Amino acid sequence: MLRDDQKTDWAESHPIPDHVGPLQMLRRMFWNPERNTQLYMVALAERLVSGLVDHSKAELNRLIAERLDEHDGQLQFRLVFMTSEAAGITGTVVYESELQDLAELRA
Amino acid sequence: MSFEAMLRLSEVLLALVVLQTALEHFWQGRDRALYAARIALCLWVLGGWHAGIAIGGLWISSLILLHRFGGPYNGGADKMTILITTCLSAAHLFPDWAELAMAYLAVQLVLSYFVSGYVKIKNPDWRSGQALIDVFRFSAYPVSERLRGWAGQPRVLWLMSWSVIGFEVIFPLTLLHPLALWIGMAVAATFHFANACLFGLNRFFWIWICAYPSLIWFQERVLG
């Protein structure tokens, strides 16, 4: 969530693409920094809810802020863990961070 | 394969894999000093001049990275990198125990498959194929949204589940014959390649292959 005096909707950070073709898969065998960052963020999310809060929160803030370099304002993130239940797939918010100044995160 | 050839091949493969990961991090602009050091150490290993010292440097820098990232950056791939670096460092530091260090790596490699298969076979969700259905349906692991469609193919995923379980629990038996071992390693490499394509786990593919020379040597040394 970003604020330039106005609230915005939650947006997924580092979303996976709709489609990855065979050639792109092959290229990713040799050069895959984006995907490896995504996997690191998954590990950070799991560590954060397991109790390793300070480091994981700082790293997630830093990585999300890197993606928002053209924005000003404040950043807040939340973690939604998915589970499969009889009624279908359910998302549960397991963590919500406090607001952080983007300028502070970039300093 | 002689012990010396296996040791050198393992070092070269490790240096190439660590070089690739270090270049990715360096390019992203994070922790550049540390990754520049790792790049230099990899080139040192590839050069071959007192490579043991550079391997030791890679081991120390791996520990610094563990601290820096609050654990492994890339899960099991980083753990295997540290295991290989530790065994190679020990082989250089304690020449009298060098064979033992590399045999330890080979045994750990076999266990990495067998234990993984044993855990899956005990899990009813893996036996029914539900675990893989869930992975494709809603986990963070598929590389694209379109791949989630595989969750609608339960028979294919059941077959995939049992193929993985079967190869993993049978893998230790491939040590009984050199040809069986080569076939086993080819199947394992195909499994890692599929994981790299479907889940983006490219680092697992390369780092597990780094440990294969130790397995070839171990099979010849113990059972050949």
mmCIF file of N, CA and C in Angstrom, chain B residues 38-137:
data_model
loop_
_atom_site.group_PDB
_atom_site.id
_atom_site.type_symbol
_atom_site.label_atom_id
_atom_site.label_comp_id
_atom_site.label_asym_id
_atom_site.label_seq_id
_atom_site.Cartn_x
_atom_site.Cartn_y
_atom_site.Cartn_z
ATOM 1 N N ARG B 38 33.437 -13.176 -3.908
ATOM 2 C CA ARG B 38 33.100 -14.561 -4.300
ATOM 3 C C ARG B 38 33.429 -14.812 -5.768
ATOM 4 N N ILE B 39 33.180 -13.809 -6.608
ATOM 5 C CA ILE B 39 33.525 -13.952 -8.034
ATOM 6 C C ILE B 39 35.037 -14.161 -8.171
ATOM 7 N N ALA B 40 35.827 -13.349 -7.452
ATOM 8 C CA ALA B 40 37.293 -13.468 -7.519
ATOM 9 C C ALA B 40 37.745 -14.842 -7.024
ATOM 10 N N LEU B 41 37.130 -15.332 -5.943
ATOM 11 C CA LEU B 41 37.496 -16.647 -5.395
ATOM 12 C C LEU B 41 37.174 -17.765 -6.394
ATOM 13 N N CYS B 42 36.041 -17.643 -7.087
ATOM 14 C CA CYS B 42 35.668 -18.653 -8.100
ATOM 15 C C CYS B 42 36.689 -18.674 -9.232
ATOM 16 N N LEU B 43 37.109 -17.489 -9.671
ATOM 17 C CA LEU B 43 38.101 -17.420 -10.762
ATOM 18 C C LEU B 43 39.428 -18.021 -10.288
ATOM 19 N N TRP B 44 39.751 -17.791 -9.029
ATOM 20 C CA TRP B 44 40.950 -18.375 -8.421
ATOM 21 C C TRP B 44 40.867 -19.915 -8.461
ATOM 22 N N VAL B 45 39.715 -20.465 -8.062
ATOM 23 C CA VAL B 45 39.543 -21.926 -8.090
ATOM 24 C C VAL B 45 39.691 -22.437 -9.520
ATOM 25 N N LEU B 46 39.076 -21.748 -10.468
ATOM 26 C CA LEU B 46 39.144 -22.191 -11.867
ATOM 27 C C LEU B 46 40.579 -22.136 -12.374
ATOM 28 N N GLY B 47 41.358 -21.153 -11.883
ATOM 29 C CA GLY B 47 42.766 -21.042 -12.269
ATOM 30 C C GLY B 47 43.594 -22.211 -11.766
ATOM 31 N N GLY B 48 43.192 -22.795 -10.643
ATOM 32 C CA GLY B 48 43.830 -24.023 -10.169
ATOM 33 C C GLY B 48 45.055 -23.842 -9.303
ATOM 34 N N TRP B 49 45.489 -22.629 -9.036
ATOM 35 C CA TRP B 49 46.691 -22.400 -8.237
ATOM 36 C C TRP B 49 46.318 -22.384 -6.749
ATOM 37 N N HIS B 50 46.759 -23.384 -6.004
ATOM 38 C CA HIS B 50 46.390 -23.535 -4.585
ATOM 39 C C HIS B 50 44.884 -23.309 -4.385
ATOM 40 N N ALA B 51 44.116 -24.073 -5.132
ATOM 41 C CA ALA B 51 42.654 -23.876 -5.117
ATOM 42 C C ALA B 51 42.046 -24.070 -3.732
ATOM 43 N N GLY B 52 42.705 -24.868 -2.899
ATOM 44 C CA GLY B 52 42.176 -25.127 -1.556
ATOM 45 C C GLY B 52 41.983 -23.859 -0.745
ATOM 46 N N ILE B 53 42.895 -22.902 -0.923
ATOM 47 C CA ILE B 53 42.780 -21.631 -0.171
ATOM 48 C C ILE B 53 41.515 -20.889 -0.612
ATOM 49 N N ALA B 54 41.298 -20.858 -1.925
ATOM 50 C CA ALA B 54 40.108 -20.169 -2.446
ATOM 51 C C ALA B 54 38.827 -20.881 -2.017
ATOM 52 N N ILE B 55 38.862 -22.224 -1.974
ATOM 53 C CA ILE B 55 37.686 -22.979 -1.499
ATOM 54 C C ILE B 55 37.392 -22.591 -0.045
ATOM 55 N N GLY B 56 38.466 -22.461 0.753
ATOM 56 C CA GLY B 56 38.300 -22.019 2.142
ATOM 57 C C GLY B 56 37.669 -20.635 2.211
ATOM 58 N N GLY B 57 38.087 -19.760 1.296
ATOM 59 C CA GLY B 57 37.498 -18.418 1.236
ATOM 60 C C GLY B 57 36.016 -18.473 0.891
ATOM 61 N N LEU B 58 35.662 -19.366 -0.020
ATOM 62 C CA LEU B 58 34.240 -19.530 -0.378
ATOM 63 C C LEU B 58 33.440 -20.037 0.819
ATOM 64 N N TRP B 59 34.059 -20.933 1.594
ATOM 65 C CA TRP B 59 33.372 -21.469 2.782
ATOM 66 C C TRP B 59 33.100 -20.344 3.795
ATOM 67 N N ILE B 60 34.114 -19.515 4.047
ATOM 68 C CA ILE B 60 33.940 -18.407 5.005
ATOM 69 C C ILE B 60 32.884 -17.426 4.494
ATOM 70 N N SER B 61 32.960 -17.098 3.206
ATOM 71 C CA SER B 61 31.982 -16.137 2.671
ATOM 72 C C SER B 61 30.569 -16.727 2.674
ATOM 73 N N SER B 62 30.451 -18.053 2.566
ATOM 74 C CA SER B 62 29.125 -18.685 2.645
ATOM 75 C C SER B 62 28.517 -18.491 4.030
ATOM 76 N N LEU B 63 29.369 -18.592 5.059
ATOM 77 C CA LEU B 63 28.873 -18.379 6.427
ATOM 78 C C LEU B 63 28.430 -16.924 6.607
ATOM 79 N N ILE B 64 29.200 -15.993 6.030
ATOM 80 C CA ILE B 64 28.824 -14.571 6.129
ATOM 81 C C ILE B 64 27.464 -14.356 5.443
ATOM 82 N N LEU B 65 27.259 -15.019 4.304
ATOM 83 C CA LEU B 65 25.983 -14.874 3.584
ATOM 84 C C LEU B 65 24.818 -15.464 4.382
ATOM 85 N N LEU B 66 25.077 -16.590 5.059
ATOM 86 C CA LEU B 66 24.024 -17.171 5.904
ATOM 87 C C LEU B 66 23.567 -16.157 6.951
ATOM 88 N N HIS B 67 24.547 -15.474 7.548
ATOM 89 C CA HIS B 67 24.225 -14.455 8.552
ATOM 90 C C HIS B 67 23.505 -13.270 7.895
ATOM 91 N N ARG B 68 24.018 -12.860 6.742
ATOM 92 C CA ARG B 68 23.460 -11.701 6.038
ATOM 93 C C ARG B 68 21.983 -11.901 5.679
ATOM 94 N N PHE B 69 21.638 -13.108 5.210
ATOM 95 C CA PHE B 69 20.263 -13.351 4.753
ATOM 96 C C PHE B 69 19.384 -13.998 5.824
ATOM 97 N N GLY B 70 19.884 -14.121 7.045
ATOM 98 C CA GLY B 70 19.091 -14.713 8.124
ATOM 99 C C GLY B 70 18.801 -16.182 7.882
ATOM 100 N N GLY B 71 19.673 -16.849 7.121
ATOM 101 C CA GLY B 71 19.475 -18.258 6.744
ATOM 102 C C GLY B 71 19.828 -18.401 5.272
ATOM 103 N N PRO B 72 19.518 -19.548 4.669
ATOM 104 C CA PRO B 72 19.832 -19.703 3.241
ATOM 105 C C PRO B 72 19.014 -18.743 2.373
ATOM 106 N N TYR B 73 19.647 -18.190 1.335
ATOM 107 C CA TYR B 73 18.919 -17.339 0.386
ATOM 108 C C TYR B 73 18.036 -18.210 -0.489
ATOM 109 N N ASN B 74 18.537 -19.369 -0.832
ATOM 110 C CA ASN B 74 17.848 -20.227 -1.791
ATOM 111 C C ASN B 74 17.664 -21.648 -1.246
ATOM 112 N N GLY B 75 17.282 -21.739 0.029
ATOM 113 C CA GLY B 75 16.924 -23.011 0.662
ATOM 114 C C GLY B 75 17.964 -24.105 0.485
ATOM 115 N N GLY B 76 17.477 -25.249 0.017
ATOM 116 C CA GLY B 76 18.329 -26.429 -0.101
ATOM 117 C C GLY B 76 19.515 -26.248 -1.026
ATOM 118 N N ALA B 77 19.376 -25.413 -2.045
ATOM 119 C CA ALA B 77 20.498 -25.194 -2.971
ATOM 120 C C ALA B 77 21.683 -24.577 -2.230
ATOM 121 N N ASP B 78 21.391 -23.627 -1.336
ATOM 122 C CA ASP B 78 22.474 -23.012 -0.551
ATOM 123 C C ASP B 78 23.065 -24.011 0.438
ATOM 124 N N LYS B 79 22.197 -24.848 1.013
ATOM 125 C CA LYS B 79 22.694 -25.845 1.969
ATOM 126 C C LYS B 79 23.627 -26.830 1.266
ATOM 127 N N MET B 80 23.250 -27.249 0.050
ATOM 128 C CA MET B 80 24.114 -28.170 -0.693
ATOM 129 C C MET B 80 25.421 -27.475 -1.081
ATOM 130 N N THR B 81 25.352 -26.196 -1.428
ATOM 131 C CA THR B 81 26.581 -25.438 -1.761
ATOM 132 C C THR B 81 27.528 -25.449 -0.564
ATOM 133 N N ILE B 82 26.974 -25.208 0.626
ATOM 134 C CA ILE B 82 27.816 -25.183 1.830
ATOM 135 C C ILE B 82 28.360 -26.584 2.137
ATOM 136 N N LEU B 83 27.534 -27.599 1.929
ATOM 137 C CA LEU B 83 27.996 -28.970 2.175
ATOM 138 C C LEU B 83 29.177 -29.315 1.258
ATOM 139 N N ILE B 84 29.050 -29.020 -0.025
ATOM 140 C CA ILE B 84 30.127 -29.331 -0.976
ATOM 141 C C ILE B 84 31.373 -28.517 -0.630
ATOM 142 N N THR B 85 31.182 -27.233 -0.331
ATOM 143 C CA THR B 85 32.328 -26.372 0.016
ATOM 144 C C THR B 85 33.021 -26.883 1.284
ATOM 145 N N THR B 86 32.221 -27.325 2.261
ATOM 146 C CA THR B 86 32.788 -27.851 3.514
ATOM 147 C C THR B 86 33.611 -29.107 3.244
ATOM 148 N N CYS B 87 33.051 -30.037 2.461
ATOM 149 C CA CYS B 87 33.756 -31.292 2.188
ATOM 150 C C CYS B 87 35.037 -31.046 1.393
ATOM 151 N N LEU B 88 34.975 -30.151 0.411
ATOM 152 C CA LEU B 88 36.181 -29.842 -0.375
ATOM 153 C C LEU B 88 37.225 -29.146 0.507
ATOM 154 N N SER B 89 36.776 -28.237 1.374
ATOM 155 C CA SER B 89 37.716 -27.557 2.279
ATOM 156 C C SER B 89 38.393 -28.578 3.189
ATOM 157 N N ALA B 90 37.600 -29.490 3.732
ATOM 158 C CA ALA B 90 38.150 -30.522 4.630
ATOM 159 C C ALA B 90 39.141 -31.408 3.882
ATOM 160 N N ALA B 91 38.819 -31.731 2.628
ATOM 161 C CA ALA B 91 39.718 -32.581 1.835
ATOM 162 C C ALA B 91 41.069 -31.905 1.620
ATOM 163 N N HIS B 92 41.065 -30.583 1.455
ATOM 164 C CA HIS B 92 42.326 -29.848 1.265
ATOM 165 C C HIS B 92 43.060 -29.657 2.580
ATOM 166 N N LEU B 93 42.301 -29.379 3.625
ATOM 167 C CA LEU B 93 42.904 -29.049 4.921
ATOM 168 C C LEU B 93 43.469 -30.289 5.614
ATOM 169 N N PHE B 94 42.813 -31.426 5.446
ATOM 170 C CA PHE B 94 43.237 -32.673 6.104
ATOM 171 C C PHE B 94 43.428 -33.756 5.037
ATOM 172 N N PRO B 95 44.576 -33.734 4.340
ATOM 173 C CA PRO B 95 44.779 -34.680 3.227
ATOM 174 C C PRO B 95 44.623 -36.149 3.636
ATOM 175 N N ASP B 96 44.974 -36.475 4.883
ATOM 176 C CA ASP B 96 44.844 -37.876 5.314
ATOM 177 C C ASP B 96 43.382 -38.310 5.391
ATOM 178 N N TRP B 97 42.494 -37.341 5.556
ATOM 179 C CA TRP B 97 41.069 -37.647 5.677
ATOM 180 C C TRP B 97 40.272 -37.221 4.441
ATOM 181 N N ALA B 98 40.998 -36.916 3.375
ATOM 182 C CA ALA B 98 40.339 -36.365 2.183
ATOM 183 C C ALA B 98 39.284 -37.325 1.620
ATOM 184 N N GLU B 99 39.639 -38.613 1.571
ATOM 185 C CA GLU B 99 38.683 -39.585 1.017
ATOM 186 C C GLU B 99 37.422 -39.648 1.879
ATOM 187 N N LEU B 100 37.629 -39.594 3.183
ATOM 188 C CA LEU B 100 36.484 -39.650 4.096
ATOM 189 C C LEU B 100 35.558 -38.442 3.877
ATOM 190 N N ALA B 101 36.164 -37.274 3.676
ATOM 191 C CA ALA B 101 35.365 -36.054 3.468
ATOM 192 C C ALA B 101 34.503 -36.166 2.212
ATOM 193 N N MET B 102 35.104 -36.697 1.131
ATOM 194 C CA MET B 102 34.341 -36.782 -0.113
ATOM 195 C C MET B 102 33.344 -37.941 -0.088
ATOM 196 N N ALA B 103 33.676 -38.995 0.669
ATOM 197 C CA ALA B 103 32.708 -40.087 0.840
ATOM 198 C C ALA B 103 31.496 -39.586 1.621
ATOM 199 N N TYR B 104 31.746 -38.713 2.591
ATOM 200 C CA TYR B 104 30.643 -38.126 3.368
ATOM 201 C C TYR B 104 29.697 -37.361 2.428
ATOM 202 N N LEU B 105 30.291 -36.616 1.485
ATOM 203 C CA LEU B 105 29.470 -35.870 0.523
ATOM 204 C C LEU B 105 28.612 -36.833 -0.305
ATOM 205 N N ALA B 106 29.249 -37.922 -0.775
ATOM 206 C CA ALA B 106 28.508 -38.884 -1.609
ATOM 207 C C ALA B 106 27.342 -39.489 -0.821
ATOM 208 N N VAL B 107 27.593 -39.844 0.445
ATOM 209 C CA VAL B 107 26.528 -40.452 1.266
ATOM 210 C C VAL B 107 25.403 -39.439 1.509
ATOM 211 N N GLN B 108 25.777 -38.200 1.774
ATOM 212 C CA GLN B 108 24.755 -37.158 1.983
ATOM 213 C C GLN B 108 23.910 -36.952 0.722
ATOM 214 N N LEU B 109 24.559 -37.055 -0.433
ATOM 215 C CA LEU B 109 23.828 -36.902 -1.697
ATOM 216 C C LEU B 109 22.787 -38.019 -1.848
ATOM 217 N N VAL B 110 23.218 -39.267 -1.569
ATOM 218 C CA VAL B 110 22.278 -40.390 -1.666
ATOM 219 C C VAL B 110 21.132 -40.198 -0.675
ATOM 220 N N LEU B 111 21.479 -39.767 0.540
ATOM 221 C CA LEU B 111 20.435 -39.557 1.559
ATOM 222 C C LEU B 111 19.479 -38.435 1.167
ATOM 223 N N SER B 112 19.997 -37.433 0.450
ATOM 224 C CA SER B 112 19.124 -36.313 0.065
ATOM 225 C C SER B 112 17.956 -36.814 -0.780
ATOM 226 N N TYR B 113 18.202 -37.842 -1.591
ATOM 227 C CA TYR B 113 17.111 -38.421 -2.383
ATOM 228 C C TYR B 113 16.281 -39.380 -1.542
ATOM 229 N N PHE B 114 16.976 -40.311 -0.834
ATOM 230 C CA PHE B 114 16.253 -41.375 -0.135
ATOM 231 C C PHE B 114 15.345 -40.815 0.965
ATOM 232 N N VAL B 115 15.878 -39.913 1.793
ATOM 233 C CA VAL B 115 15.076 -39.364 2.902
ATOM 234 C C VAL B 115 13.880 -38.590 2.359
ATOM 235 N N SER B 116 14.129 -37.850 1.277
ATOM 236 C CA SER B 116 13.040 -37.088 0.659
ATOM 237 C C SER B 116 11.932 -38.031 0.174
ATOM 238 N N GLY B 117 12.319 -39.143 -0.442
ATOM 239 C CA GLY B 117 11.343 -40.123 -0.912
ATOM 240 C C GLY B 117 10.632 -40.806 0.240
ATOM 241 N N TYR B 118 11.386 -41.120 1.302
ATOM 242 C CA TYR B 118 10.809 -41.795 2.476
ATOM 243 C C TYR B 118 9.750 -40.903 3.140
ATOM 244 N N VAL B 119 10.066 -39.616 3.267
ATOM 245 C CA VAL B 119 9.104 -38.667 3.865
ATOM 246 C C VAL B 119 7.835 -38.603 3.012
ATOM 247 N N LYS B 120 8.015 -38.598 1.697
ATOM 248 C CA LYS B 120 6.838 -38.515 0.801
ATOM 249 C C LYS B 120 5.988 -39.776 0.891
ATOM 250 N N ILE B 121 6.647 -40.939 0.930
ATOM 251 C CA ILE B 121 5.876 -42.198 0.905
ATOM 252 C C ILE B 121 5.085 -42.374 2.205
ATOM 253 N N LYS B 122 5.524 -41.736 3.269
ATOM 254 C CA LYS B 122 4.797 -41.806 4.544
ATOM 255 C C LYS B 122 3.612 -40.829 4.579
ATOM 256 N N ASN B 123 3.601 -39.894 3.623
ATOM 257 C CA ASN B 123 2.594 -38.832 3.626
ATOM 258 C C ASN B 123 1.417 -39.212 2.710
ATOM 259 N N PRO B 124 0.196 -39.371 3.269
ATOM 260 C CA PRO B 124 -0.951 -39.790 2.438
ATOM 261 C C PRO B 124 -1.249 -38.822 1.293
ATOM 262 N N ASP B 125 -0.985 -37.529 1.497
ATOM 263 C CA ASP B 125 -1.230 -36.550 0.424
ATOM 264 C C ASP B 125 -0.302 -36.789 -0.774
ATOM 265 N N TRP B 126 0.927 -37.220 -0.501
ATOM 266 C CA TRP B 126 1.840 -37.533 -1.609
ATOM 267 C C TRP B 126 1.422 -38.828 -2.289
ATOM 268 N N ARG B 127 0.992 -39.810 -1.494
ATOM 269 C CA ARG B 127 0.598 -41.097 -2.081
ATOM 270 C C ARG B 127 -0.630 -40.948 -2.968
ATOM 271 N N SER B 128 -1.537 -40.021 -2.621
ATOM 272 C CA SER B 128 -2.755 -39.841 -3.429
ATOM 273 C C SER B 128 -2.563 -38.849 -4.577
ATOM 274 N N GLY B 129 -1.455 -38.127 -4.566
ATOM 275 C CA GLY B 129 -1.220 -37.105 -5.595
ATOM 276 C C GLY B 129 -1.736 -35.737 -5.187
ATOM 277 N N GLN B 130 -2.423 -35.660 -4.008
ATOM 278 C CA GLN B 130 -3.020 -34.395 -3.574
ATOM 279 C C GLN B 130 -1.950 -33.330 -3.312
ATOM 280 N N ALA B 131 -0.784 -33.763 -2.804
ATOM 281 C CA ALA B 131 0.276 -32.794 -2.470
ATOM 282 C C ALA B 131 0.680 -32.002 -3.719
ATOM 283 N N LEU B 132 0.872 -32.714 -4.844
ATOM 284 C CA LEU B 132 1.270 -32.002 -6.073
ATOM 285 C C LEU B 132 0.121 -31.157 -6.616
ATOM 286 N N ILE B 133 -1.122 -31.662 -6.447
ATOM 287 C CA ILE B 133 -2.288 -30.860 -6.880
ATOM 288 C C ILE B 133 -2.269 -29.522 -6.146
ATOM 289 N N ASP B 134 -2.039 -29.572 -4.818
ATOM 290 C CA ASP B 134 -2.008 -28.339 -4.011
ATOM 291 C C ASP B 134 -0.850 -27.431 -4.422
ATOM 292 N N VAL B 135 0.295 -28.033 -4.737
ATOM 293 C CA VAL B 135 1.454 -27.223 -5.162
ATOM 294 C C VAL B 135 1.087 -26.403 -6.392
ATOM 295 N N PHE B 136 0.457 -27.058 -7.372
ATOM 296 C CA PHE B 136 0.114 -26.331 -8.602
ATOM 297 C C PHE B 136 -1.080 -25.392 -8.397
ATOM 298 N N ARG B 137 -2.008 -25.789 -7.514
ATOM 299 C CA ARG B 137 -3.254 -25.027 -7.374
ATOM 300 C C ARG B 137 -3.046 -23.681 -6.682
#
